[in-house]
Amino acid sequence: MEKKVILLLIDSLMWETVEKGISDGSTPAIKFLVERGRVWKDTVTVFPTMTASVDSSLLTGVYPDRHKVPGLIWYDPITKGMVNYVNGWKSVLKIGVVKTAHSLLHDLNEKHLSREVSTLFEELSRRDISSAAINAVVHRGPVEHRLRVPFLLRLITGTTLEKPIFGPEWITLGALLPTEVNRKVSWWVRGPFKRYGINDAYAVEALLHHLSLPSPPRFFFVYLSDHDHQVHKSTPIHALPSLRKVDEKITRILDFFPSWEEAIRQAVFLVVGDHGQTPIGREKRHHIDLDRLLSSFSTLPLGKRVKNEELVYANNERMVFLYPLKEGILERLISHLGREEKIDLIAWKEKGGVALRQRGGGERIRFWPEGAWKDPYGREWGIDGEMPKEVALVKGEHILFDEYPDLFSRLYGALYCQEIPMVVVTAAPGYEFKSRFYPSHLGGSSHGSLHRFDSYVPLIITGADLPYPTPPRLIDVKEYILRLLSPSS
């Protein structure tokens, strides 16, 4: 019997919450998978630690400098406007509901995700291995599908969004695609109050439906999004009630099989988070107000196209892309940002590498690919300047990371995702960037940065003997699954 592979991507899954659920017995399904499998508590995710860039890397196995999806929010120099894959209803209204819907449901996969790299679904299809994408934001594959926007959404937006999208043989995007699953779930689960089926209940029903097919797919990628909403409102350790609900969904999946032991004999289960989150202080001083911070520059108003502005900024919660549009702005901008104590790291492109400065006007250092020093993942780098030990520890010919895991590759990947001048800034722990029309998480949690709080996710693999590469990174999941499903290739 050929084993299936089921990849469950749980938004904002963090080990401290998992560990609490296991210790008090409130997450029995996750406990079973942990006890019967292997766990990596510190798997390094992608930067920016935002869903769009992370999922693109997960499914292509490369960082953003190659797959070309910068983050959740970014500036497109071709259209001279902002791209928003949905981060808060106010920003969606300001940019435009139709434009945002097109960006998320069509352009992300069909335009923005580079054709120079292949997705896991495309690779599996070349090997004649069937696959399914269930509520996955990134899903590009070889088979054409047609969106069908529900009536109420068509009425509100004034668009049918009839462009084709491409994915694996089986795909669901909640109720936005006409599938058999829509007839099996209640209107409440697939209706407007439940994000038209982009929720965990719908995703699990879709998985169970596809498992019941006479010839089910060999690979399932299932995106479970609900947990993220609760973590944003609280803190990781206080999000246990939300994780218990996720565990109930995993229980339903395991119960589909004759027994839980039989489940891991018939399928390999991979459970992984996409990013961590950092608790944010409750007072307004824990905001870094971008409108105020950048008031000495002329910046692009959200929803407008560039005309004569000096600067564009794209707020990704605990990180920001800044795009200087005129000569002489870069140096002035870096100097200005260096005076803000709440900012953690400032980085920009320089001579084919990355220039980096810590908060408080620290000394500038530079690193670039191919040099005399090797990081824990085997990649070689050149370094210029005295590396602060908080950033990276250089011992002989080796580079070690602590507070900022896989810092060099992740930061280089973000800055070289686009060819235009860019600056990246991240917020210090406990802080997030604030700007008009974007969500605020005071007293809750936020993500986006390079710090380990945002960057480490747990990875659980149950039902497989194949070793996983270490130190573990999210970008290695694609190749690992290919080896599981096609070991002779």
PDB file of C-alpha atoms in Angstrom, residues 231-454:
ATOM      1  CA  VAL A 231      -3.350  34.352  18.786  1.00  0.00           C
ATOM      2  CA  HIS A 232      -3.489  37.919  17.431  1.00  0.00           C
ATOM      3  CA  LYS A 233      -6.029  38.753  20.130  1.00  0.00           C
ATOM      4  CA  SER A 234      -4.091  37.219  23.027  1.00  0.00           C
ATOM      5  CA  THR A 235      -0.632  35.677  23.485  1.00  0.00           C
ATOM      6  CA  PRO A 236       0.716  32.262  22.479  1.00  0.00           C
ATOM      7  CA  ILE A 237       0.374  30.784  25.959  1.00  0.00           C
ATOM      8  CA  HIS A 238      -3.192  32.126  26.284  1.00  0.00           C
ATOM      9  CA  ALA A 239      -4.202  30.719  22.897  1.00  0.00           C
ATOM     10  CA  LEU A 240      -4.616  27.173  24.233  1.00  0.00           C
ATOM     11  CA  PRO A 241      -8.454  27.240  23.936  1.00  0.00           C
ATOM     12  CA  SER A 242      -7.992  27.969  20.242  1.00  0.00           C
ATOM     13  CA  LEU A 243      -5.481  25.136  19.818  1.00  0.00           C
ATOM     14  CA  ARG A 244      -7.954  22.775  21.481  1.00  0.00           C
ATOM     15  CA  LYS A 245     -10.399  23.563  18.696  1.00  0.00           C
ATOM     16  CA  VAL A 246      -7.702  22.783  16.153  1.00  0.00           C
ATOM     17  CA  ASP A 247      -7.056  19.518  17.970  1.00  0.00           C
ATOM     18  CA  GLU A 248     -10.733  18.626  17.624  1.00  0.00           C
ATOM     19  CA  LYS A 249     -10.351  19.019  13.856  1.00  0.00           C
ATOM     20  CA  ILE A 250      -7.266  16.784  13.821  1.00  0.00           C
ATOM     21  CA  THR A 251      -9.216  14.254  15.905  1.00  0.00           C
ATOM     22  CA  ARG A 252     -11.867  14.162  13.175  1.00  0.00           C
ATOM     23  CA  ILE A 253      -9.173  13.423  10.613  1.00  0.00           C
ATOM     24  CA  LEU A 254      -7.621  10.615  12.674  1.00  0.00           C
ATOM     25  CA  ASP A 255     -11.083   9.180  13.381  1.00  0.00           C
ATOM     26  CA  PHE A 256     -11.676   8.773   9.642  1.00  0.00           C
ATOM     27  CA  PHE A 257      -9.347   5.773   9.740  1.00  0.00           C
ATOM     28  CA  PRO A 258     -10.210   2.460  11.485  1.00  0.00           C
ATOM     29  CA  SER A 259      -7.930   3.509  14.353  1.00  0.00           C
ATOM     30  CA  TRP A 260      -5.380   6.201  15.086  1.00  0.00           C
ATOM     31  CA  GLU A 261      -2.599   3.638  14.780  1.00  0.00           C
ATOM     32  CA  GLU A 262      -3.984   2.644  11.392  1.00  0.00           C
ATOM     33  CA  ALA A 263      -4.036   6.315  10.386  1.00  0.00           C
ATOM     34  CA  ILE A 264      -0.252   6.604  10.711  1.00  0.00           C
ATOM     35  CA  ARG A 265       0.199   3.278   8.924  1.00  0.00           C
ATOM     36  CA  GLN A 266      -1.794   4.530   5.955  1.00  0.00           C
ATOM     37  CA  ALA A 267      -0.545   8.121   5.931  1.00  0.00           C
ATOM     38  CA  VAL A 268       2.379  10.308   6.893  1.00  0.00           C
ATOM     39  CA  PHE A 269       1.237  13.339   8.893  1.00  0.00           C
ATOM     40  CA  LEU A 270       3.232  16.564   8.860  1.00  0.00           C
ATOM     41  CA  VAL A 271       1.959  19.256  11.216  1.00  0.00           C
ATOM     42  CA  VAL A 272       3.729  22.604  11.024  1.00  0.00           C
ATOM     43  CA  GLY A 273       3.221  26.297  11.766  1.00  0.00           C
ATOM     44  CA  ASP A 274       3.881  29.065   9.276  1.00  0.00           C
ATOM     45  CA  HIS A 275       5.266  31.664  11.704  1.00  0.00           C
ATOM     46  CA  GLY A 276       5.467  32.516  15.375  1.00  0.00           C
ATOM     47  CA  GLN A 277       4.082  35.604  17.066  1.00  0.00           C
ATOM     48  CA  THR A 278       5.457  38.114  19.554  1.00  0.00           C
ATOM     49  CA  PRO A 279       3.367  39.485  22.451  1.00  0.00           C
ATOM     50  CA  ILE A 280       2.790  43.238  22.059  1.00  0.00           C
ATOM     51  CA  GLY A 281       2.510  45.603  25.005  1.00  0.00           C
ATOM     52  CA  ARG A 282      -0.848  47.086  25.935  1.00  0.00           C
ATOM     53  CA  GLU A 283       0.040  50.793  25.897  1.00  0.00           C
ATOM     54  CA  LYS A 284       0.173  53.003  22.814  1.00  0.00           C
ATOM     55  CA  ARG A 285       3.895  53.458  23.376  1.00  0.00           C
ATOM     56  CA  HIS A 286       4.310  49.900  22.060  1.00  0.00           C
ATOM     57  CA  HIS A 287       3.357  51.160  18.623  1.00  0.00           C
ATOM     58  CA  ILE A 288       5.890  52.539  16.154  1.00  0.00           C
ATOM     59  CA  ASP A 289       3.748  55.113  14.377  1.00  0.00           C
ATOM     60  CA  LEU A 290       4.925  55.097  10.759  1.00  0.00           C
ATOM     61  CA  ASP A 291       2.909  58.164   9.764  1.00  0.00           C
ATOM     62  CA  ARG A 292       4.604  60.147  12.507  1.00  0.00           C
ATOM     63  CA  LEU A 293       8.040  58.551  12.082  1.00  0.00           C
ATOM     64  CA  LEU A 294       8.093  59.288   8.346  1.00  0.00           C
ATOM     65  CA  SER A 295       6.365  62.670   8.482  1.00  0.00           C
ATOM     66  CA  SER A 296       9.461  64.458   7.129  1.00  0.00           C
ATOM     67  CA  PHE A 297       9.115  62.496   3.851  1.00  0.00           C
ATOM     68  CA  SER A 298       6.353  62.714   1.278  1.00  0.00           C
ATOM     69  CA  THR A 299       4.831  59.213   1.364  1.00  0.00           C
ATOM     70  CA  LEU A 300       2.334  57.457  -0.865  1.00  0.00           C
ATOM     71  CA  PRO A 301      -1.223  57.516   0.556  1.00  0.00           C
ATOM     72  CA  LEU A 302      -2.772  54.050   0.719  1.00  0.00           C
ATOM     73  CA  GLY A 303      -4.982  53.333  -2.269  1.00  0.00           C
ATOM     74  CA  LYS A 304      -3.237  55.852  -4.535  1.00  0.00           C
ATOM     75  CA  ARG A 305      -0.689  55.459  -7.324  1.00  0.00           C
ATOM     76  CA  VAL A 306       2.760  57.039  -7.142  1.00  0.00           C
ATOM     77  CA  LYS A 307       3.023  60.490  -8.695  1.00  0.00           C
ATOM     78  CA  ASN A 308       5.752  62.599  -7.137  1.00  0.00           C
ATOM     79  CA  GLU A 309       6.211  61.011  -3.702  1.00  0.00           C
ATOM     80  CA  GLU A 310       9.647  60.429  -2.160  1.00  0.00           C
ATOM     81  CA  LEU A 311       8.842  57.234  -0.326  1.00  0.00           C
ATOM     82  CA  VAL A 312       6.500  54.259  -0.197  1.00  0.00           C
ATOM     83  CA  TYR A 313       6.164  52.061   2.866  1.00  0.00           C
ATOM     84  CA  ALA A 314       4.491  48.651   3.146  1.00  0.00           C
ATOM     85  CA  ASN A 315       3.493  47.756   6.697  1.00  0.00           C
ATOM     86  CA  ASN A 316       3.767  44.027   7.478  1.00  0.00           C
ATOM     87  CA  GLU A 317       3.002  44.314  11.213  1.00  0.00           C
ATOM     88  CA  ARG A 318       6.470  43.808  12.810  1.00  0.00           C
ATOM     89  CA  MET A 319       8.407  44.544   9.646  1.00  0.00           C
ATOM     90  CA  VAL A 320       8.186  47.218   6.982  1.00  0.00           C
ATOM     91  CA  PHE A 321       9.401  47.478   3.408  1.00  0.00           C
ATOM     92  CA  LEU A 322      10.456  51.049   2.561  1.00  0.00           C
ATOM     93  CA  TYR A 323      10.950  52.073  -1.058  1.00  0.00           C
ATOM     94  CA  PRO A 324      12.930  55.310  -1.616  1.00  0.00           C
ATOM     95  CA  LEU A 325      11.799  56.664  -4.974  1.00  0.00           C
ATOM     96  CA  LYS A 326      14.205  59.564  -5.480  1.00  0.00           C
ATOM     97  CA  GLU A 327      17.941  60.109  -5.442  1.00  0.00           C
ATOM     98  CA  GLY A 328      19.435  61.012  -2.086  1.00  0.00           C
ATOM     99  CA  ILE A 329      16.526  59.646  -0.051  1.00  0.00           C
ATOM    100  CA  LEU A 330      18.225  56.383   0.990  1.00  0.00           C
ATOM    101  CA  GLU A 331      21.000  57.896   3.127  1.00  0.00           C
ATOM    102  CA  ARG A 332      18.654  60.382   4.759  1.00  0.00           C
ATOM    103  CA  LEU A 333      16.119  57.631   5.485  1.00  0.00           C
ATOM    104  CA  ILE A 334      18.636  55.248   7.088  1.00  0.00           C
ATOM    105  CA  SER A 335      20.007  58.028   9.294  1.00  0.00           C
ATOM    106  CA  HIS A 336      16.501  59.003  10.346  1.00  0.00           C
ATOM    107  CA  LEU A 337      15.423  55.437  11.145  1.00  0.00           C
ATOM    108  CA  GLY A 338      18.563  54.809  13.183  1.00  0.00           C
ATOM    109  CA  ARG A 339      17.379  57.280  15.814  1.00  0.00           C
ATOM    110  CA  GLU A 340      14.218  55.304  16.617  1.00  0.00           C
ATOM    111  CA  GLU A 341      14.938  53.065  19.636  1.00  0.00           C
ATOM    112  CA  LYS A 342      11.895  50.862  19.066  1.00  0.00           C
ATOM    113  CA  ILE A 343      13.256  49.673  15.729  1.00  0.00           C
ATOM    114  CA  ASP A 344      15.313  46.488  15.969  1.00  0.00           C
ATOM    115  CA  LEU A 345      17.165  46.049  12.660  1.00  0.00           C
ATOM    116  CA  ILE A 346      17.620  48.240   9.578  1.00  0.00           C
ATOM    117  CA  ALA A 347      18.902  46.640   6.364  1.00  0.00           C
ATOM    118  CA  TRP A 348      19.342  47.693   2.766  1.00  0.00           C
ATOM    119  CA  LYS A 349      21.007  46.524  -0.457  1.00  0.00           C
ATOM    120  CA  GLU A 350      24.620  47.465  -0.959  1.00  0.00           C
ATOM    121  CA  LYS A 351      27.139  46.258  -3.580  1.00  0.00           C
ATOM    122  CA  GLY A 352      25.335  42.969  -4.239  1.00  0.00           C
ATOM    123  CA  GLY A 353      25.036  42.208  -0.545  1.00  0.00           C
ATOM    124  CA  VAL A 354      23.179  43.438   2.522  1.00  0.00           C
ATOM    125  CA  ALA A 355      24.141  46.332   4.785  1.00  0.00           C
ATOM    126  CA  LEU A 356      22.765  45.986   8.306  1.00  0.00           C
ATOM    127  CA  ARG A 357      22.517  48.204  11.357  1.00  0.00           C
ATOM    128  CA  GLN A 358      21.061  47.498  14.791  1.00  0.00           C
ATOM    129  CA  ARG A 359      18.711  49.863  16.580  1.00  0.00           C
ATOM    130  CA  GLY A 360      20.045  52.939  18.281  1.00  0.00           C
ATOM    131  CA  GLY A 361      22.469  53.847  15.504  1.00  0.00           C
ATOM    132  CA  GLY A 362      24.732  50.798  15.855  1.00  0.00           C
ATOM    133  CA  GLU A 363      27.711  50.232  13.590  1.00  0.00           C
ATOM    134  CA  ARG A 364      27.003  49.249  10.008  1.00  0.00           C
ATOM    135  CA  ILE A 365      28.067  45.767   8.878  1.00  0.00           C
ATOM    136  CA  ARG A 366      27.750  44.115   5.467  1.00  0.00           C
ATOM    137  CA  PHE A 367      27.441  40.517   4.263  1.00  0.00           C
ATOM    138  CA  TRP A 368      27.137  38.935   0.830  1.00  0.00           C
ATOM    139  CA  PRO A 369      26.839  35.438  -0.714  1.00  0.00           C
ATOM    140  CA  GLU A 370      30.011  33.407  -1.309  1.00  0.00           C
ATOM    141  CA  GLY A 371      32.816  34.097   1.119  1.00  0.00           C
ATOM    142  CA  ALA A 372      35.069  32.562   3.745  1.00  0.00           C
ATOM    143  CA  TRP A 373      32.447  31.963   6.438  1.00  0.00           C
ATOM    144  CA  LYS A 374      29.878  29.160   6.492  1.00  0.00           C
ATOM    145  CA  ASP A 375      26.498  29.238   8.260  1.00  0.00           C
ATOM    146  CA  PRO A 376      24.788  26.219   9.931  1.00  0.00           C
ATOM    147  CA  TYR A 377      22.960  25.418   6.671  1.00  0.00           C
ATOM    148  CA  GLY A 378      26.146  25.109   4.629  1.00  0.00           C
ATOM    149  CA  ARG A 379      25.840  28.439   2.822  1.00  0.00           C
ATOM    150  CA  GLU A 380      28.990  30.554   2.501  1.00  0.00           C
ATOM    151  CA  TRP A 381      29.135  34.292   3.140  1.00  0.00           C
ATOM    152  CA  GLY A 382      31.517  37.212   3.085  1.00  0.00           C
ATOM    153  CA  ILE A 383      31.457  39.642   6.015  1.00  0.00           C
ATOM    154  CA  ASP A 384      32.691  43.221   6.337  1.00  0.00           C
ATOM    155  CA  GLY A 385      32.667  44.916   9.741  1.00  0.00           C
ATOM    156  CA  GLU A 386      32.549  43.824  13.365  1.00  0.00           C
ATOM    157  CA  MET A 387      29.576  41.502  13.742  1.00  0.00           C
ATOM    158  CA  PRO A 388      27.675  42.159  17.021  1.00  0.00           C
ATOM    159  CA  LYS A 389      27.201  38.879  18.871  1.00  0.00           C
ATOM    160  CA  GLU A 390      23.470  39.619  19.220  1.00  0.00           C
ATOM    161  CA  VAL A 391      23.219  39.529  15.414  1.00  0.00           C
ATOM    162  CA  ALA A 392      25.511  36.579  14.697  1.00  0.00           C
ATOM    163  CA  LEU A 393      28.466  34.881  16.365  1.00  0.00           C
ATOM    164  CA  VAL A 394      31.501  34.367  14.130  1.00  0.00           C
ATOM    165  CA  LYS A 395      33.767  31.566  15.382  1.00  0.00           C
ATOM    166  CA  GLY A 396      36.667  30.791  13.091  1.00  0.00           C
ATOM    167  CA  GLU A 397      35.152  29.972   9.710  1.00  0.00           C
ATOM    168  CA  HIS A 398      31.641  29.425  11.101  1.00  0.00           C
ATOM    169  CA  ILE A 399      28.656  31.720  11.601  1.00  0.00           C
ATOM    170  CA  LEU A 400      26.179  30.928  14.391  1.00  0.00           C
ATOM    171  CA  PHE A 401      22.751  32.537  14.781  1.00  0.00           C
ATOM    172  CA  ASP A 402      20.730  32.927  17.983  1.00  0.00           C
ATOM    173  CA  GLU A 403      18.238  35.803  18.251  1.00  0.00           C
ATOM    174  CA  TYR A 404      17.799  35.937  14.463  1.00  0.00           C
ATOM    175  CA  PRO A 405      17.832  32.373  13.059  1.00  0.00           C
ATOM    176  CA  ASP A 406      19.132  31.911   9.498  1.00  0.00           C
ATOM    177  CA  LEU A 407      19.479  35.689   9.416  1.00  0.00           C
ATOM    178  CA  PHE A 408      21.687  36.089   6.354  1.00  0.00           C
ATOM    179  CA  SER A 409      19.709  33.939   3.897  1.00  0.00           C
ATOM    180  CA  ARG A 410      16.337  35.240   5.068  1.00  0.00           C
ATOM    181  CA  LEU A 411      17.296  38.904   4.991  1.00  0.00           C
ATOM    182  CA  TYR A 412      19.070  38.575   1.647  1.00  0.00           C
ATOM    183  CA  GLY A 413      16.011  36.749   0.277  1.00  0.00           C
ATOM    184  CA  ALA A 414      13.667  39.555   1.298  1.00  0.00           C
ATOM    185  CA  LEU A 415      15.781  42.435   0.004  1.00  0.00           C
ATOM    186  CA  TYR A 416      16.596  40.821  -3.338  1.00  0.00           C
ATOM    187  CA  CYS A 417      13.023  39.723  -3.987  1.00  0.00           C
ATOM    188  CA  GLN A 418      12.554  42.955  -5.959  1.00  0.00           C
ATOM    189  CA  GLU A 419      15.013  44.773  -8.180  1.00  0.00           C
ATOM    190  CA  ILE A 420      14.194  48.299  -7.005  1.00  0.00           C
ATOM    191  CA  PRO A 421      15.904  50.089  -4.055  1.00  0.00           C
ATOM    192  CA  MET A 422      14.511  48.827  -0.744  1.00  0.00           C
ATOM    193  CA  VAL A 423      15.042  49.162   2.982  1.00  0.00           C
ATOM    194  CA  VAL A 424      13.811  46.628   5.524  1.00  0.00           C
ATOM    195  CA  VAL A 425      13.117  47.559   9.149  1.00  0.00           C
ATOM    196  CA  THR A 426      11.918  45.300  11.951  1.00  0.00           C
ATOM    197  CA  ALA A 427      10.390  46.138  15.313  1.00  0.00           C
ATOM    198  CA  ALA A 428      12.042  45.307  18.624  1.00  0.00           C
ATOM    199  CA  PRO A 429      10.302  42.613  20.747  1.00  0.00           C
ATOM    200  CA  GLY A 430       7.124  43.945  22.324  1.00  0.00           C
ATOM    201  CA  TYR A 431       6.505  46.505  19.546  1.00  0.00           C
ATOM    202  CA  GLU A 432       4.748  46.591  16.188  1.00  0.00           C
ATOM    203  CA  PHE A 433       4.439  49.154  13.419  1.00  0.00           C
ATOM    204  CA  LYS A 434       1.263  51.183  13.249  1.00  0.00           C
ATOM    205  CA  SER A 435      -0.199  52.977  10.269  1.00  0.00           C
ATOM    206  CA  ARG A 436      -3.639  54.141   9.208  1.00  0.00           C
ATOM    207  CA  PHE A 437      -6.041  51.477   7.919  1.00  0.00           C
ATOM    208  CA  TYR A 438      -3.992  48.484   9.157  1.00  0.00           C
ATOM    209  CA  PRO A 439      -4.804  46.235  12.144  1.00  0.00           C
ATOM    210  CA  SER A 440      -3.357  46.938  15.579  1.00  0.00           C
ATOM    211  CA  HIS A 441      -2.582  44.225  18.154  1.00  0.00           C
ATOM    212  CA  LEU A 442      -1.942  46.056  21.426  1.00  0.00           C
ATOM    213  CA  GLY A 443      -2.274  43.544  24.259  1.00  0.00           C
ATOM    214  CA  GLY A 444      -2.260  40.717  21.730  1.00  0.00           C
ATOM    215  CA  SER A 445       0.408  39.285  19.430  1.00  0.00           C
ATOM    216  CA  SER A 446       1.922  40.199  16.100  1.00  0.00           C
ATOM    217  CA  HIS A 447       4.518  38.859  13.655  1.00  0.00           C
ATOM    218  CA  GLY A 448       6.562  39.680  10.578  1.00  0.00           C
ATOM    219  CA  SER A 449      10.058  40.220  11.994  1.00  0.00           C
ATOM    220  CA  LEU A 450      13.352  38.296  11.962  1.00  0.00           C
ATOM    221  CA  HIS A 451      13.395  37.766  15.727  1.00  0.00           C
ATOM    222  CA  ARG A 452      13.220  34.187  16.976  1.00  0.00           C
ATOM    223  CA  PHE A 453       9.817  34.848  18.579  1.00  0.00           C
ATOM    224  CA  ASP A 454       8.366  35.313  15.087  1.00  0.00           C
TER     225      ASP A 454
END
